[in-house]
Amino acid sequence: MPRYLLEIKDLVVKYYALSGIVRAVDHVSLAVKPGEWISVVGESGCGKSTMAYSIARLISPPGKIVDGKIVFDGRDLLRTSPKEFRKILGREIGVVFQDPMTSLDPLRRIGDQIAEVYMTHLGMKKKEAIEKAIEVLERVGIPRDKISAYPHQMSGGQRQRVAIAIAVALRPKLLIADEPTTALDVIVQDTIMDLLQSFKKEGTSILFITHDLALAAERSDRIAVMYAGKLVEEGPAEKIVENPLHPYTQGLLKSVPDLWGPKKIESIPGYPPDLRSPPPGCRFHPRCRYAGESCRREEPVLRCFGEHCVACHRAWVK
Amino acid sequence: MAKKGLGYYIVVRALMIIPTILILYTIVFVLLRILPGNPILAVVGTRNIPPEQLRHLEHLAGLDKPLIAQYFDYLWNVLHGNFGVTLASPMGVPVMDYIATRFPATLELAIWGFTFSVIIGLVTGMIAALKRGGKIDTTMRIYSIVAYTLFIPWLGMILQYVFGVVLGVLPTGGRIDPRINLQTITGLYVLDSILTGNLPALISSIKHLILPSLTLGIVLSGAYTRLVRNNMVDVLSMDFIRSYKARGIPGYKITWYALKNAFIPVITLMGLQFAILLGGAILTETTFSWPGMGTFIVDRIEYRDYNSIQGAIIFFAFFVAVISLVVDVIYALLDPRIKY
Amino acid sequence: MDRRIKPKSLLSPLAKQLTSRLPGRGLLLAGLAIVLLFMGMAVFAPWISPYDPTKMVDKPFLPPSLKHFMGTNRIGQDVFSRIIWGSRIVLYVVFSATLLSMAIGIPLGLLSGYRGGKIDRVLSMFMDSMYSFPALILAIAIAAVLGPSPMNTAIAIAFVYIPTYFRMIRGQTLSIKSQLFIDAAHALGIPDKRIMLIHILPNLAHTILVVFSLSVADAILTEAGLSFLGLSVTPPTPDWGYDLRVGQPFFLNGQWWLVFFPGLSVMLLAMGFALIGEALSERLSLAQSI
């Protein structure tokens, strides 16, 4: 068994906008082990979703994957033929999107939409596929009589369960979940997280994209933090939470309210940079209180201390 | 919810066409009556006619009663299928007799023209959306404007000239070769030929239909091209299309699902387009000597037979109301989000 | 999320954007050029028309030549001169009709949308029914009763487009009415009439312009249709639709210029306005989405 299920190496994704070229993902590398839950955390526009969509090859113009390698289960995903790739996507890789209200086809019964995955990938007959659809629907906690319901007849939480059911229907090795709980209220959020975790326990690796570090910390094995298209810190979840090395990660943690401590909530001053012309040196330096001369000139590389990696000139100085 | 309410919905919607018809009837009635000009004098022109004959004509047209009585009398008659009588040669023939033979011709032309316009519009709109931003998209966009602004008789004549005169492959007028004997059942010649198993009649009536219905179809397709393209572009950028891709569903299937979603708003346009189509049919019929309602109205205008024109228009009002009912029901059947 | 860095303007790469932007601007320019050309023809007809359009000036059925750019018709009239003078009739009828329907449709729409209630329901019901009825057939009925004359044709066409303006103005008024600044005007005690005229109407200007262009394009085709059916003008007045009708039998005999030029003129003029409307509506929807 290979050490990694998924390896992203030096991925570069650019958006060719009218006003300039946006480097949405800039030389990011990340690896996911089999059965692992890894969360990618960052603010809006930091490139975390772009990175995730690159794996599923869902980047469309004006976006383009410019450089890098994505190796999944021994295959280079960016170099497989579209036909070959369609057999992987939906079968070995499942994707759940942010907004359950819009991610299902409003004109088709959910049963048909689930069954279609079985019919497409396993060549099942309709009847058999519907049986399987009922099975997976019950597995995600939706009663079987909803099989012939239309999406508009269900709540947001139920729809997200359906979306998850479709994504895991063929027991993929990797489940990419892009902010699957952001559009839902907090109580529903939790049940969806439980559901995802139950699939992890059955062996599915989960790549969880979120802006919510606290949410990520609860369930992840490892956490990767992205800022302005760069991976700035990565490591085991408890290390990231207890001993964050990057000032940005520290800032993120301080902006999370703590129920058990008299902690003051602080926000990070300033705004993420314009990715059409990012600042020289470390991209975080204009907002960083520890920034020194080297931060303004030189781009920090990712350095690892055991399993804990960080891209910061000052990570050990402070 | 689901489908069990559909019958109920159809009944309610059918009842709702009653006010629509009444309003249309009232508008037409008022417009035709308040406008200056005595319809009888319009028929006979400036000639002096004996007052007796004038009164006889006024009686025939129901014009000798007060306006209110005329309004209800005419409505009562219309509800009993009596659309008045002709006032010019041949005089005194029920307008309904004409409608009975002329309307199927218009309906047949309209159905074919409608079908052509929807097919052309769907295909061009879909291609434009799939190639959006490129040269093909621009071409289709220009096509939709050009098609919309084409003058029906002009396009009809050019098609007549090319296919009828230069190539000589298609007839330029009429509904069927007059030497062919076709027993009419519905009045729709293509259907009748199939029902009676009359192959020569089938071929001849289709040949006669192609040019006029293609003319109508091309002119009306422009609106569909535009709407289908814009809807399709919207739908293709929707999240559920991305979800389909992420499930590894083949591209042609995704295109099909996108088309289905893009088609829903098109149904609304169809009702309106059908009304425009009927207007266009009048010009098409005149261009192609098609013996339908349009040529009937134009004939009657030449005689200033105002009674027949009123009858024909009121009949159209009924027909338009029924079409809008049918469109609404189709819409409800296709879109599960509609609650009835 | 990452979607934020993909606003509308980013939808296609730089080069593509430049080329796809051009047609939008091109549409507007092309439309304006066509419309100005025909308006110039109409205004300067007496000076630029080479012949009297109503007189026999040469042998009949002469094909296009340097002497007669568009040939002569069956009674020896110069087709080119008839096209030039015909633009006068079309534009006169269409503009009168459109102004008339605006003069009725816009105030009614404003009132209906602003007041709401019973007036709104009754007016809307009438206008919707009229809107659903085939425009050309309605115009035919009215024109037939009124008798052929350019002004009567204009009245007939005007009826057809009243609901178009009514519906559009009513809808827009409804949405503007719900905005905050109208509430503010109310709170300041500004009378309704003033709110409608000063605060709502100016906000409708762009929409009215779009609907104006599109309805004029449509009205040109309706006018041509009416005159094709012999309901607009009486001979020998030069009129495109009528000339087309008269030319039909000769056209099929090969005298193509009798039909080709009048029909082309109808299409070009209608297209000119349609292009302007299309370009304007695109800008409008862009402005709204930003």
Coordinates of N, CA, C and O in Angstrom, one line a residue, chain A residues 53 58 86 89-90 95 97 99 102-108 113 116 120-121 150 152-153 166, chain B residues 1-2 239-240 242-251 253 257 260-261 264 334-337:
Chain A
Y53 N -10.8 21.8 -6.1 CA -11.4 21.6 -7.4 C -10.4 21.1 -8.5 O -10.8 20.5 -9.4
L58 N -12.2 20.4 -11.9 CA -13.4 21.2 -12.1 C -13.0 22.7 -12.3 O -13.8 23.6 -12.2
R86 N -13.1 10.3 -16.0 CA -14.5 10.2 -15.6 C -14.8 9.0 -14.8 O -15.8 8.9 -14.0
L89 N -13.5 10.0 -11.2 CA -14.3 11.0 -10.5 C -15.7 10.5 -10.3 O -16.4 10.0 -11.3
G90 N -16.2 10.5 -9.1 CA -17.5 10.0 -8.8 C -17.5 8.6 -8.3 O -18.4 8.1 -7.7
V95 N -17.3 14.3 -4.4 CA -17.2 15.7 -4.0 C -18.5 16.1 -3.4 O -19.6 15.8 -3.9
F97 N -20.4 19.7 -2.2 CA -20.2 21.2 -2.4 C -20.9 21.9 -1.2 O -21.6 21.4 -0.4
D99 N -23.2 24.6 -1.2 CA -24.6 25.0 -1.1 C -25.6 23.9 -1.5 O -25.7 23.6 -2.7
T102 N -28.5 24.4 -4.1 CA -28.3 24.5 -5.6 C -27.5 23.4 -6.2 O -27.2 23.4 -7.4
S103 N -27.0 22.4 -5.3 CA -26.1 21.4 -5.9 C -26.9 20.2 -6.4 O -26.2 19.3 -6.9
L104 N -28.2 20.2 -6.3 CA -29.0 19.1 -6.9 C -29.8 19.6 -8.0 O -30.3 20.7 -8.0
D105 N -30.0 18.8 -9.0 CA -30.8 19.2 -10.2 C -32.3 19.3 -9.7 O -32.9 18.3 -9.3
P106 N -32.9 20.5 -9.8 CA -34.2 20.7 -9.3 C -35.3 20.0 -10.1 O -36.4 19.8 -9.6
L107 N -35.0 19.5 -11.3 CA -36.1 18.9 -12.1 C -36.1 17.3 -12.0 O -36.9 16.7 -12.5
R108 N -35.1 16.8 -11.2 CA -35.1 15.3 -11.2 C -35.3 14.8 -9.7 O -34.8 15.4 -8.8
Q113 N -31.3 10.8 -9.2 CA -30.0 11.4 -9.2 C -28.9 10.5 -8.5 O -27.8 10.4 -8.9
E116 N -28.4 7.3 -10.7 CA -27.6 7.5 -11.9 C -26.1 7.2 -11.7 O -25.4 6.8 -12.6
T120 N -24.2 4.8 -14.1 CA -23.0 5.3 -14.9 C -21.8 4.5 -14.6 O -21.1 4.1 -15.5
H121 N -21.5 4.3 -13.3 CA -20.2 3.7 -13.0 C -20.2 2.2 -13.0 O -19.2 1.6 -13.3
Y150 N -38.6 15.4 -4.8 CA -37.8 16.4 -5.6 C -37.0 17.2 -4.6 O -37.4 17.4 -3.4
H152 N -36.7 20.3 -4.0 CA -37.3 21.4 -3.4 C -38.2 21.0 -2.2 O -38.7 21.8 -1.5
Q153 N -38.5 19.7 -2.1 CA -39.4 19.2 -1.1 C -38.6 18.9 0.2 O -39.2 18.3 1.1
I166 N -24.8 10.8 -2.6 CA -24.3 10.6 -4.0 C -22.8 10.5 -4.0 O -22.2 9.7 -4.7
Chain B
M1 N -48.6 16.7 -2.2 CA -48.6 17.6 -3.3 C -48.6 16.8 -4.6 O -49.7 16.4 -5.1
A2 N -47.5 16.6 -5.1 CA -47.2 15.9 -6.4 C -48.3 16.0 -7.4 O -49.0 17.0 -7.6
D239 N -24.6 25.4 -9.8 CA -23.8 24.5 -9.0 C -24.1 23.0 -9.4 O -23.3 22.2 -9.4
F240 N -25.4 22.8 -9.7 CA -25.7 21.3 -9.9 C -25.1 20.8 -11.2 O -24.8 19.6 -11.2
R242 N -22.0 21.5 -12.0 CA -20.7 21.2 -11.4 C -20.8 19.9 -10.7 O -19.9 19.0 -10.7
S243 N -21.9 19.7 -9.9 CA -22.1 18.5 -9.2 C -22.1 17.3 -10.1 O -21.5 16.3 -9.8
Y244 N -22.9 17.4 -11.2 CA -22.9 16.3 -12.2 C -21.5 16.0 -12.7 O -21.2 14.8 -12.8
K245 N -20.7 17.0 -13.0 CA -19.4 16.7 -13.5 C -18.6 16.0 -12.4 O -17.9 15.1 -12.7
A246 N -18.8 16.4 -11.1 CA -18.0 15.8 -10.0 C -18.5 14.3 -9.8 O -17.8 13.6 -9.0
R247 N -19.6 13.9 -10.4 CA -20.1 12.6 -10.2 C -19.6 11.7 -11.4 O -19.9 10.5 -11.5
G248 N -18.9 12.3 -12.3 CA -18.4 11.6 -13.5 C -19.5 11.2 -14.5 O -19.4 10.3 -15.2
I249 N -20.5 12.0 -14.5 CA -21.6 11.8 -15.5 C -21.1 12.3 -16.9 O -20.5 13.4 -16.9
P250 N -21.3 11.5 -17.9 CA -20.8 11.9 -19.2 C -21.4 13.3 -19.7 O -22.5 13.6 -19.4
G251 N -20.6 14.0 -20.5 CA -20.9 15.3 -20.9 C -22.2 15.4 -21.7 O -23.0 16.4 -21.4
K253 N -24.9 13.8 -21.3 CA -26.0 13.7 -20.4 C -26.2 15.0 -19.6 O -27.3 15.5 -19.4
Y257 N -29.4 17.5 -19.3 CA -30.1 18.0 -18.1 C -30.1 19.5 -18.1 O -31.1 20.1 -17.6
K260 N -32.9 20.6 -20.3 CA -34.2 20.5 -19.7 C -34.5 21.7 -18.7 O -35.5 22.2 -18.7
N261 N -33.4 22.0 -18.0 CA -33.6 23.2 -17.0 C -33.8 24.5 -17.8 O -34.5 25.3 -17.4
I264 N -37.5 25.1 -19.3 CA -38.6 25.5 -18.5 C -39.1 27.0 -18.8 O -40.3 27.1 -19.1
L334 N -44.3 19.8 -16.3 CA -42.8 19.6 -16.5 C -42.0 20.1 -15.3 O -40.9 19.7 -15.1
D335 N -42.5 21.1 -14.6 CA -41.7 21.7 -13.5 C -42.3 21.2 -12.2 O -43.3 21.7 -11.8
P336 N -41.5 20.3 -11.5 CA -42.0 19.8 -10.3 C -42.2 20.9 -9.2 O -42.8 20.6 -8.2
R337 N -41.5 22.0 -9.4 CA -41.5 23.1 -8.3 C -42.9 23.8 -8.3 O -43.2 24.5 -7.4

